[in-house]
């Protein structure tokens, strides 16, 4: 197998599809109800952060404190808006080259799974037409602890029966890369954010600019 790579685990949001703007619209709407204007810069800090973690940050930035019941209400409301935002997601919303990368894994008999912090991951992966390709899915509904805790990836690796140190996790968020590293995985940053490289074994910019051979070679260099 290329570079000793045994298996891959993919984050969903920002790695297989781009939902960041849809989350942003819904959080901004909620923020406005609280008299707080969420900026695109602050929104970037929410990347990879769980729904509850995101609300806590927004409340902190807004200088608000709310009880658990009210917070649950707000999260439910935000999610209703988010669900209507993702309503029209389709195959067109797969990140370019993602499906061909999965093809390369299939051709090389390298198993792969999904490790997403989103409670909507199963809905989204179905909408973008990739559900049939993922035999192993662990999402925000399956874990007790959110990224940067490695639980979501460790659970996926356990389902897949793969050796963690030979499994690459593809992640666009710092929280997810910290989780991957804490868990002992090969942490592959995905995207162009300058802060990824501090937390990743290496970074790939997008699926069209890489290949399984290249990733195998980069992994081989780590050993
Ligand atoms: C992550 C996103 O994948 O999922 C975060 O990067 C989001 O922005 C988190 O907050 C939780 O998503 P959801 O769908 O459970 O609200
Ligand atoms: Mg992500």
Coordinates of N, CA and C and ligand atoms in Angstrom, one line a residue:
X1 N 0.8 -1.2 0.0 CA 0.0 0.0 0.0 C 0.9 1.3 0.0
X2 N 0.4 2.3 -0.7 CA 1.3 3.5 -0.8 C 1.8 4.0 0.5
X3 N 3.1 4.0 0.7 CA 3.7 4.6 1.9 C 3.3 3.9 3.2
X4 N 2.8 2.7 3.1 CA 2.3 2.0 4.3 C 0.9 2.5 4.8
X5 N 0.3 3.2 3.9 CA -1.1 3.7 4.3 C -2.0 2.5 4.3
X6 N -2.7 2.4 5.4 CA -3.6 1.2 5.5 C -5.1 1.6 5.4
X7 N -5.4 2.8 5.8 CA -6.8 3.3 5.8 C -6.9 4.8 5.8
X8 N -8.1 5.3 5.4 CA -8.3 6.8 5.5 C -9.6 7.1 6.2
X9 N -9.6 8.2 7.0 CA -10.8 8.7 7.6 C -10.9 10.1 7.1
X10 N -12.1 10.5 6.6 CA -12.4 11.8 6.1 C -13.3 12.6 7.0
X11 N -12.9 13.8 7.3 CA -13.9 14.7 7.9 C -14.9 15.1 6.7
X12 N -16.0 15.6 7.0 CA -17.0 15.9 6.0 C -17.0 17.3 5.5
X13 N -17.4 18.2 6.5 CA -17.6 19.6 6.2 C -16.2 20.3 5.9
X14 N -16.0 20.7 4.7 CA -14.7 21.4 4.4 C -13.8 20.4 3.7
X15 N -14.1 19.1 3.7 CA -13.2 18.1 3.1 C -13.8 17.4 1.9
X16 N -15.1 17.0 2.1 CA -15.8 16.4 1.0 C -16.9 17.4 0.4
X17 N -17.3 18.3 1.2 CA -18.2 19.4 0.7 C -18.0 20.6 1.5
X18 N -18.5 21.8 1.0 CA -18.2 23.0 1.7 C -19.5 23.6 2.3
X19 N -19.7 23.4 3.6 CA -20.9 23.9 4.2 C -20.7 25.1 5.1
X20 N -19.4 25.6 5.1 CA -19.1 26.6 6.1 C -20.0 27.8 6.0
X21 N -20.3 28.2 4.7 CA -21.1 29.4 4.5 C -22.5 29.2 5.0
X22 N -23.0 28.0 4.9 CA -24.4 27.7 5.3 C -24.5 27.7 6.9
X23 N -23.4 27.2 7.5 CA -23.4 27.3 9.0 C -23.3 28.8 9.4
X24 N -22.5 29.5 8.6 CA -22.3 30.9 8.9 C -23.6 31.7 8.9
X25 N -24.4 31.5 7.8 CA -25.6 32.2 7.6 C -26.6 31.9 8.8
X26 N -26.6 30.7 9.3 CA -27.5 30.3 10.3 C -27.0 30.8 11.7
X27 N -25.7 30.8 11.9 CA -25.2 31.3 13.2 C -25.3 32.9 13.2
X28 N -25.1 33.5 12.1 CA -25.2 34.9 12.0 C -26.7 35.4 12.3
X29 N -27.6 34.6 11.8 CA -29.0 34.9 12.0 C -29.3 34.8 13.5
X30 N -28.8 33.7 14.1 CA -29.0 33.6 15.6 C -28.3 34.7 16.3
X31 N -27.1 35.0 15.9 CA -26.4 36.1 16.6 C -27.1 37.4 16.6
X32 N -27.7 37.7 15.4 CA -28.5 38.9 15.3 C -29.7 39.0 16.3
X33 N -30.3 37.8 16.5 CA -31.4 37.8 17.5 C -30.9 38.1 18.9
X34 N -29.6 37.8 19.1 CA -29.0 38.1 20.4 C -28.3 39.5 20.4
X35 N -28.5 40.2 19.3 CA -27.9 41.6 19.2 C -26.4 41.5 19.0
X36 N -25.9 40.4 18.4 CA -24.5 40.2 18.1 C -24.3 40.0 16.6
X37 N -23.4 40.7 16.0 CA -23.1 40.5 14.6 C -21.9 39.6 14.4
X38 N -22.1 38.4 13.9 CA -21.0 37.4 13.7 C -20.3 37.8 12.5
X39 N -19.0 38.1 12.6 CA -18.2 38.5 11.4 C -17.6 37.2 10.7
X40 N -17.3 37.3 9.4 CA -16.7 36.2 8.7 C -15.4 35.7 9.4
X41 N -14.6 36.7 10.0 CA -13.4 36.3 10.7 C -13.7 35.5 11.9
X42 N -14.6 35.9 12.7 CA -15.0 35.1 13.9 C -15.6 33.8 13.5
X43 N -16.3 33.8 12.4 CA -16.9 32.5 12.0 C -15.9 31.5 11.7
X44 N -14.7 31.9 11.2 CA -13.6 31.0 10.9 C -13.2 30.2 12.1
X45 N -13.3 30.9 13.3 CA -12.9 30.2 14.5 C -13.9 29.1 14.9
X46 N -15.0 29.0 14.2 CA -16.0 28.0 14.5 C -15.8 26.7 13.7
X47 N -14.8 26.8 12.8 CA -14.6 25.6 11.9 C -14.3 24.4 12.7
X48 N -15.0 23.3 12.5 CA -14.7 22.0 13.1 C -15.2 22.0 14.6
X49 N -15.8 23.1 15.1 CA -16.3 23.1 16.5 C -17.7 22.6 16.5
X50 N -18.0 21.8 17.5 CA -19.4 21.2 17.6 C -20.5 22.3 17.7
X51 N -21.7 21.9 17.5 CA -22.8 22.8 17.6 C -22.8 23.5 19.0
X52 N -22.7 22.7 20.1 CA -22.8 23.3 21.4 C -21.5 24.2 21.6
X53 N -20.4 23.7 21.2 CA -19.2 24.5 21.3 C -19.2 25.8 20.6
X54 N -19.9 25.8 19.4 CA -20.0 27.0 18.6 C -20.9 28.0 19.3
X55 N -22.0 27.5 19.8 CA -23.0 28.4 20.5 C -22.3 29.0 21.7
X56 N -21.5 28.2 22.5 CA -20.8 28.8 23.7 C -19.9 29.9 23.3
X57 N -19.2 29.7 22.1 CA -18.2 30.8 21.7 C -19.0 32.0 21.3
X58 N -20.1 31.9 20.6 CA -20.9 33.0 20.1 C -21.4 33.8 21.4
X59 N -21.9 33.0 22.3 CA -22.4 33.7 23.6 C -21.3 34.4 24.3
X60 N -20.2 33.8 24.3 CA -19.0 34.5 25.0 C -18.7 35.8 24.2
X61 N -18.6 35.7 22.9 CA -18.3 36.9 22.1 C -19.4 38.0 22.2
X62 N -20.7 37.5 22.4 CA -21.8 38.4 22.6 C -21.9 38.9 24.0
X63 N -21.1 38.4 24.9 CA -21.1 38.8 26.3 C -22.4 38.3 27.0
X64 N -22.9 37.2 26.6 CA -24.2 36.7 27.1 C -24.0 35.4 27.9
X65 N -24.8 35.2 28.9 CA -24.8 33.9 29.6 C -26.2 33.4 29.6
X66 N -26.5 32.1 29.2 CA -27.8 31.6 29.2 C -27.9 30.2 29.9
X67 N -29.0 29.8 30.4 CA -29.1 28.5 31.0 C -29.2 27.4 30.0
X68 N -29.0 26.2 30.4 CA -28.9 25.0 29.5 C -30.2 24.9 28.6
X69 N -31.4 25.1 29.2 CA -32.6 25.0 28.5 C -32.7 26.0 27.3
X70 N -32.3 27.2 27.6 CA -32.4 28.3 26.6 C -31.3 28.0 25.5
X71 N -30.2 27.5 25.9 CA -29.1 27.2 24.9 C -29.6 26.1 24.0
X72 N -30.3 25.1 24.6 CA -30.8 24.0 23.7 C -31.8 24.5 22.7
X73 N -32.7 25.5 23.2 CA -33.6 26.1 22.2 C -32.9 26.8 21.1
X74 N -31.9 27.5 21.4 CA -31.2 28.3 20.4 C -30.5 27.3 19.4
X75 N -29.9 26.3 19.9 CA -29.2 25.3 19.0 C -30.3 24.7 18.1
X76 N -31.4 24.3 18.7 CA -32.5 23.7 17.8 C -32.9 24.7 16.7
X77 N -33.0 26.0 17.1 CA -33.5 26.9 16.1 C -32.4 27.1 15.0
X78 N -31.2 27.2 15.4 CA -30.1 27.3 14.5 C -30.1 26.1 13.5
X79 N -30.3 24.9 14.1 CA -30.3 23.7 13.3 C -31.4 23.7 12.3
X80 N -32.6 24.2 12.7 CA -33.7 24.3 11.7 C -33.4 25.1 10.5
X81 N -32.7 26.3 10.8 CA -32.3 27.2 9.7 C -31.3 26.5 8.8
X82 N -30.3 25.8 9.5 CA -29.3 25.1 8.8 C -29.8 24.0 7.9
X83 N -30.8 23.3 8.5 CA -31.4 22.2 7.7 C -32.1 22.8 6.4
X84 N -32.7 24.0 6.5 CA -33.3 24.5 5.3 C -32.2 25.0 4.3
X85 N -31.0 25.4 4.9 CA -29.9 25.8 4.0 C -29.4 24.6 3.2
X86 N -29.3 23.4 3.9 CA -28.7 22.3 3.2 C -29.7 21.5 2.3
X87 N -30.9 22.0 2.4 CA -32.0 21.3 1.6 C -31.6 21.0 0.2
X88 N -31.0 22.0 -0.5 CA -30.7 21.9 -1.9 C -29.3 21.4 -2.2
X89 N -28.6 20.9 -1.2 CA -27.3 20.3 -1.5 C -27.5 19.1 -2.4
X90 N -26.6 18.9 -3.4 CA -26.7 17.8 -4.3 C -25.3 17.3 -4.7
X91 N -25.2 16.4 -5.7 CA -23.9 15.9 -6.1 C -23.0 17.0 -6.6
X92 N -23.6 18.1 -7.1 CA -22.8 19.3 -7.5 C -22.0 19.9 -6.4
X93 N -22.3 19.6 -5.1 CA -21.7 20.2 -4.0 C -20.5 19.3 -3.4
X94 N -20.3 18.2 -4.1 CA -19.0 17.4 -3.7 C -17.9 18.3 -4.1
X95 N -16.8 18.4 -3.2 CA -15.7 19.2 -3.6 C -15.0 18.5 -4.8
X96 N -14.6 19.3 -5.8 CA -14.0 18.7 -7.0 C -12.9 17.8 -6.7
X97 N -13.0 16.6 -7.3 CA -11.9 15.6 -7.2 C -12.1 14.7 -6.0
X98 N -13.0 15.0 -5.1 CA -13.2 14.1 -3.9 C -13.5 12.7 -4.4
X99 N -14.5 12.6 -5.3 CA -15.0 11.2 -5.7 C -13.8 10.5 -6.4
X100 N -13.1 11.2 -7.2 CA -11.9 10.5 -7.9 C -10.9 10.0 -6.9
X101 N -10.7 10.8 -5.8 CA -9.8 10.3 -4.8 C -10.3 9.0 -4.2
X102 N -11.6 8.9 -3.9 CA -12.2 7.7 -3.4 C -12.0 6.6 -4.4
X103 N -12.1 6.9 -5.7 CA -11.9 5.8 -6.7 C -10.5 5.3 -6.6
X104 N -9.5 6.2 -6.4 CA -8.1 5.7 -6.3 C -8.0 4.8 -5.1
X105 N -8.6 5.1 -4.0 CA -8.6 4.3 -2.8 C -9.2 2.9 -3.1
X106 N -10.3 2.9 -3.8 CA -11.0 1.7 -4.1 C -10.1 0.8 -5.0
X107 N -9.5 1.4 -6.0 CA -8.6 0.7 -6.9 C -7.4 0.0 -6.1
X108 N -7.0 0.7 -5.0 CA -5.9 0.2 -4.2 C -6.3 -0.6 -3.0
X109 N -7.6 -0.9 -2.9 CA -8.2 -1.7 -1.8 C -7.9 -1.0 -0.4
X110 N -7.9 0.3 -0.4 CA -7.6 0.9 0.9 C -9.0 1.4 1.4
X111 N -9.4 0.8 2.6 CA -10.7 1.2 3.2 C -10.7 2.6 3.7
X112 N -11.9 3.2 3.7 CA -12.1 4.5 4.2 C -13.4 4.7 4.9
X113 N -13.4 5.6 5.9 CA -14.6 5.9 6.6 C -14.7 7.4 6.8
X114 N -15.9 7.8 7.4 CA -16.2 9.2 7.7 C -16.1 9.4 9.2
X115 N -15.4 10.5 9.6 CA -15.3 10.9 11.0 C -15.7 12.4 11.1
X116 N -17.0 12.7 11.3 CA -17.5 14.1 11.3 C -18.1 14.4 12.6
X117 N -17.8 15.7 13.1 CA -18.4 16.1 14.3 C -19.9 16.6 14.1
X118 N -20.4 16.6 12.9 CA -21.7 17.1 12.6 C -22.8 16.0 12.9
X119 N -23.8 16.5 13.5 CA -25.0 15.6 13.8 C -25.8 15.4 12.5
X120 N -25.5 16.2 11.5 CA -26.2 16.2 10.2 C -25.4 15.4 9.2
X121 N -24.3 14.8 9.6 CA -23.4 14.3 8.6 C -24.0 13.2 7.7
X122 N -24.8 12.3 8.3 CA -25.4 11.3 7.5 C -26.4 11.9 6.4
X123 N -27.1 12.9 6.8 CA -28.0 13.6 5.8 C -27.2 14.2 4.7
X124 N -26.1 14.9 5.1 CA -25.3 15.6 4.1 C -24.6 14.7 3.1
X125 N -24.1 13.6 3.6 CA -23.3 12.7 2.8 C -24.2 12.0 1.8
X126 N -25.5 11.8 2.2 CA -26.5 11.3 1.3 C -26.8 12.3 0.2
X127 N -27.1 13.5 0.7 CA -27.5 14.6 -0.3 C -26.4 14.8 -1.4
X128 N -25.1 14.7 -1.0 CA -24.1 15.0 -2.0 C -23.7 13.7 -2.8
X129 N -24.5 12.6 -2.5 CA -24.4 11.4 -3.4 C -23.2 10.6 -3.1
X130 N -22.7 10.6 -1.8 CA -21.5 9.8 -1.5 C -21.8 8.8 -0.4
X131 N -23.1 8.7 0.0 CA -23.4 7.8 1.2 C -23.1 6.4 0.8
X132 N -23.4 6.0 -0.4 CA -23.2 4.5 -0.8 C -21.7 4.2 -0.8
X133 N -20.8 5.2 -0.7 CA -19.4 4.9 -0.8 C -18.8 4.7 0.6
X134 N -19.6 5.1 1.6 CA -19.0 5.1 3.0 C -19.7 4.0 3.8
X135 N -19.0 2.9 4.0 CA -19.5 1.8 4.8 C -19.4 2.1 6.2
X136 N -18.4 2.9 6.6 CA -18.2 3.2 8.0 C -18.4 4.7 8.2
X137 N -19.3 5.1 9.1 CA -19.6 6.5 9.4 C -19.7 6.7 10.9
X138 N -18.9 7.6 11.4 CA -19.1 8.0 12.8 C -19.3 9.5 12.7
X139 N -20.4 10.0 13.4 CA -20.6 11.4 13.3 C -21.0 12.0 14.7
X140 N -21.4 13.2 14.8 CA -21.6 13.9 16.1 C -22.7 13.2 16.9
X141 N -23.5 12.3 16.3 CA -24.6 11.6 17.1 C -24.0 10.4 17.8
X142 N -22.8 10.0 17.4 CA -22.2 8.8 17.9 C -21.2 9.0 19.0
X143 N -20.8 10.2 19.3 CA -19.7 10.4 20.3 C -20.2 11.3 21.5
X144 N -19.4 11.1 22.5 CA -19.7 11.9 23.8 C -18.8 13.1 23.7
X145 N -17.6 13.0 23.2 CA -16.7 14.2 23.2 C -16.4 14.7 21.8
X146 N -16.4 16.0 21.6 CA -16.2 16.6 20.3 C -14.7 16.8 20.1
X147 N -14.4 17.0 18.8 CA -13.0 17.4 18.4 C -12.7 18.7 19.2
X148 N -11.6 18.9 19.7 CA -10.3 18.2 19.5 C -10.1 16.9 20.3
X149 N -11.2 16.3 20.8 CA -11.0 15.0 21.4 C -11.0 14.0 20.2
X150 N -10.1 13.0 20.3 CA -10.0 12.0 19.1 C -11.1 11.0 19.0
X151 N -12.1 11.0 20.0 CA -13.1 9.9 20.0 C -13.7 9.6 18.6
X152 N -14.1 10.6 17.9 CA -14.8 10.3 16.6 C -13.9 9.5 15.6
X153 N -12.6 9.8 15.6 CA -11.7 9.1 14.7 C -11.4 7.7 15.3
X154 N -11.2 7.6 16.6 CA -10.8 6.3 17.2 C -12.0 5.4 17.0
X155 N -13.2 5.9 17.2 CA -14.4 5.0 17.0 C -14.5 4.5 15.5
X156 N -14.2 5.4 14.6 CA -14.2 5.0 13.2 C -13.1 4.0 12.9
X157 N -11.9 4.2 13.4 CA -10.8 3.2 13.2 C -11.2 1.9 13.8
X158 N -11.8 1.9 15.0 CA -12.2 0.6 15.6 C -13.2 -0.1 14.8
X159 N -14.2 0.6 14.2 CA -15.2 0.0 13.3 C -14.5 -0.6 12.1
X160 N -13.5 0.1 11.6 CA -12.8 -0.3 10.4 C -11.8 -1.4 10.7
X161 N -11.4 -1.5 11.9 CA -10.4 -2.5 12.3 C -9.0 -2.2 11.7
X162 N -8.7 -0.9 11.6 CA -7.4 -0.6 11.0 C -6.4 -0.1 12.1
X163 N -5.2 -0.1 11.7 CA -4.1 0.3 12.7 C -4.0 1.8 12.7
X164 N -4.3 2.4 13.8 CA -4.3 3.9 13.9 C -3.1 4.6 13.3
X165 N -1.9 4.0 13.6 CA -0.7 4.8 13.2 C -0.5 4.7 11.7
X166 N -1.2 3.8 11.0 CA -1.2 3.7 9.5 C -2.4 4.3 8.9
X167 N -3.2 5.0 9.6 CA -4.5 5.6 9.1 C -4.3 7.1 9.0
X168 N -4.7 7.6 7.8 CA -4.6 9.1 7.6 C -6.0 9.7 7.8
X169 N -6.0 10.7 8.6 CA -7.2 11.5 8.8 C -7.1 12.8 8.0
X170 N -8.1 13.1 7.2 CA -8.1 14.3 6.4 C -9.0 15.3 7.0
X171 N -8.5 16.5 7.4 CA -9.2 17.5 8.2 C -8.9 18.9 7.7
X172 N -10.0 19.7 7.6 CA -9.7 21.1 7.3 C -9.7 22.0 8.5
X173 N -9.9 21.5 9.7 CA -9.9 22.4 10.9 C -8.8 22.0 11.8
X174 N -8.4 23.1 12.6 CA -7.3 22.9 13.6 C -7.8 21.9 14.7
X175 N -9.1 22.1 15.1 CA -9.6 21.2 16.1 C -9.5 19.7 15.7
X176 N -9.9 19.5 14.4 CA -9.8 18.1 13.9 C -8.4 17.6 13.8
X177 N -7.5 18.4 13.4 CA -6.1 18.0 13.3 C -5.5 17.7 14.7
X178 N -5.9 18.5 15.6 CA -5.4 18.2 17.0 C -5.9 16.9 17.5
X179 N -7.2 16.6 17.1 CA -7.8 15.4 17.5 C -7.1 14.2 16.8
X180 N -6.8 14.4 15.5 CA -6.1 13.3 14.8 C -4.8 13.0 15.4
X181 N -4.1 14.0 15.8 CA -2.7 13.8 16.3 C -2.8 13.2 17.7
X182 N -3.7 13.7 18.5 CA -3.9 13.2 19.9 C -4.2 11.7 19.8
X183 N -5.0 11.3 18.8 CA -5.4 9.9 18.6 C -4.3 9.0 18.1
X184 N -3.2 9.6 17.6 CA -2.1 8.9 17.0 C -2.2 8.6 15.5
X185 N -3.1 9.3 14.8 CA -3.3 9.1 13.4 C -2.3 9.9 12.6
X186 N -2.2 9.7 11.3 CA -1.4 10.6 10.4 C -2.4 11.7 10.1
X187 N -1.9 13.0 10.5 CA -2.9 14.1 10.4 C -2.6 14.9 9.1
X188 N -3.6 14.8 8.2 CA -3.4 15.5 6.9 C -4.3 16.7 6.9
X189 N -3.7 17.9 6.8 CA -4.4 19.1 6.7 C -5.0 19.2 5.3
X190 N -6.2 19.8 5.2 CA -6.8 19.9 3.9 C -7.3 21.4 3.7
X191 N -6.8 22.0 2.7 CA -7.2 23.4 2.5 C -6.0 24.4 2.4
X192 N -6.4 25.6 2.4 CA -5.4 26.7 2.2 C -5.1 27.5 3.5
X193 N -5.8 27.2 4.6 CA -5.6 28.0 5.8 C -4.2 27.9 6.3
X194 N -3.6 29.0 6.6 CA -2.1 29.0 6.9 C -1.9 28.3 8.2
X195 N -2.9 28.3 9.1 CA -2.6 27.7 10.4 C -2.6 26.1 10.5
X196 N -3.0 25.5 9.3 CA -3.1 24.1 9.3 C -1.8 23.4 9.5
X197 N -0.7 23.9 8.9 CA 0.6 23.2 8.8 C 1.2 23.1 10.3
X198 N 0.8 23.9 11.2 CA 1.3 23.8 12.6 C 0.8 22.6 13.2
X199 N -0.3 22.0 12.8 CA -1.0 20.9 13.5 C -1.1 19.7 12.6
X200 N -0.5 19.7 11.4 CA -0.6 18.6 10.5 C 0.7 18.0 10.2
X201 N 0.7 16.7 9.8 CA 2.0 16.1 9.3 C 2.3 16.6 7.9
X202 N 1.3 16.9 7.1 CA 1.5 17.6 5.9 C 0.1 18.1 5.4
X203 N 0.1 19.0 4.5 CA -1.2 19.7 4.1 C -1.4 19.4 2.6
X204 N -2.6 19.1 2.2 CA -2.9 19.1 0.7 C -3.9 20.2 0.5
X205 N -3.8 20.9 -0.6 CA -4.6 22.1 -0.8 C -6.0 21.8 -1.3
X206 N -6.1 20.9 -2.2 CA -7.4 20.4 -2.6 C -7.3 19.1 -3.4
X207 N -8.4 18.4 -3.7 CA -8.3 17.1 -4.2 C -7.8 17.0 -5.6
X208 N -8.0 18.1 -6.3 CA -7.5 18.2 -7.7 C -6.0 18.3 -7.8
X209 N -5.4 18.8 -6.7 CA -4.0 19.1 -6.8 C -3.2 17.9 -6.2
X210 N -3.9 16.8 -5.8 CA -3.1 15.7 -5.2 C -3.5 14.4 -5.8
X211 N -2.9 13.3 -5.3 CA -3.3 12.0 -5.8 C -2.9 11.0 -4.7
X212 N -3.4 9.8 -4.8 CA -3.0 8.8 -3.8 C -1.5 8.5 -3.8
X213 N -1.0 8.5 -5.0 CA 0.5 8.3 -5.1 C 1.3 9.4 -4.3
X214 N 0.8 10.6 -4.5 CA 1.5 11.7 -3.8 C 1.4 11.6 -2.3
X215 N 0.2 11.3 -1.9 CA -0.1 11.2 -0.4 C 0.7 10.0 0.1
X216 N 0.8 8.9 -0.6 CA 1.6 7.8 -0.2 C 3.1 8.2 0.0
X217 N 3.6 9.0 -1.0 CA 5.0 9.4 -0.9 C 5.2 10.3 0.3
X218 N 4.3 11.2 0.5 CA 4.4 12.1 1.7 C 4.4 11.3 3.0
X219 N 3.6 10.3 3.1 CA 3.5 9.5 4.3 C 4.8 8.7 4.4
X220 N 5.3 8.2 3.3 CA 6.6 7.4 3.4 C 7.7 8.3 3.9
X221 N 7.7 9.6 3.6 CA 8.7 10.5 4.0 C 8.6 10.7 5.6
X222 N 7.5 10.5 6.1 CA 7.3 10.7 7.6 C 8.0 9.6 8.4
X223 N 8.1 8.4 7.8 CA 8.6 7.3 8.5 C 10.1 7.2 8.5
Ligands
LIG1 C1 -18.5 20.6 11.8 C2 -18.5 22.0 11.2 O1 -18.2 19.6 10.8 O2 -19.7 20.2 12.4 C3 -18.9 22.9 12.3 O3 -17.2 22.3 10.8 C4 -20.2 22.5 12.9 O4 -19.0 24.2 11.8 C5 -20.1 21.1 13.5 O5 -20.6 23.4 14.0 C6 -21.4 20.6 14.1 O6 -22.4 20.5 13.0 P1 -23.9 20.2 13.3 O7 -24.4 19.8 11.9 O8 -24.0 19.0 14.2 O9 -24.6 21.4 13.8
LIG2 MG1 -14.4 20.2 8.7

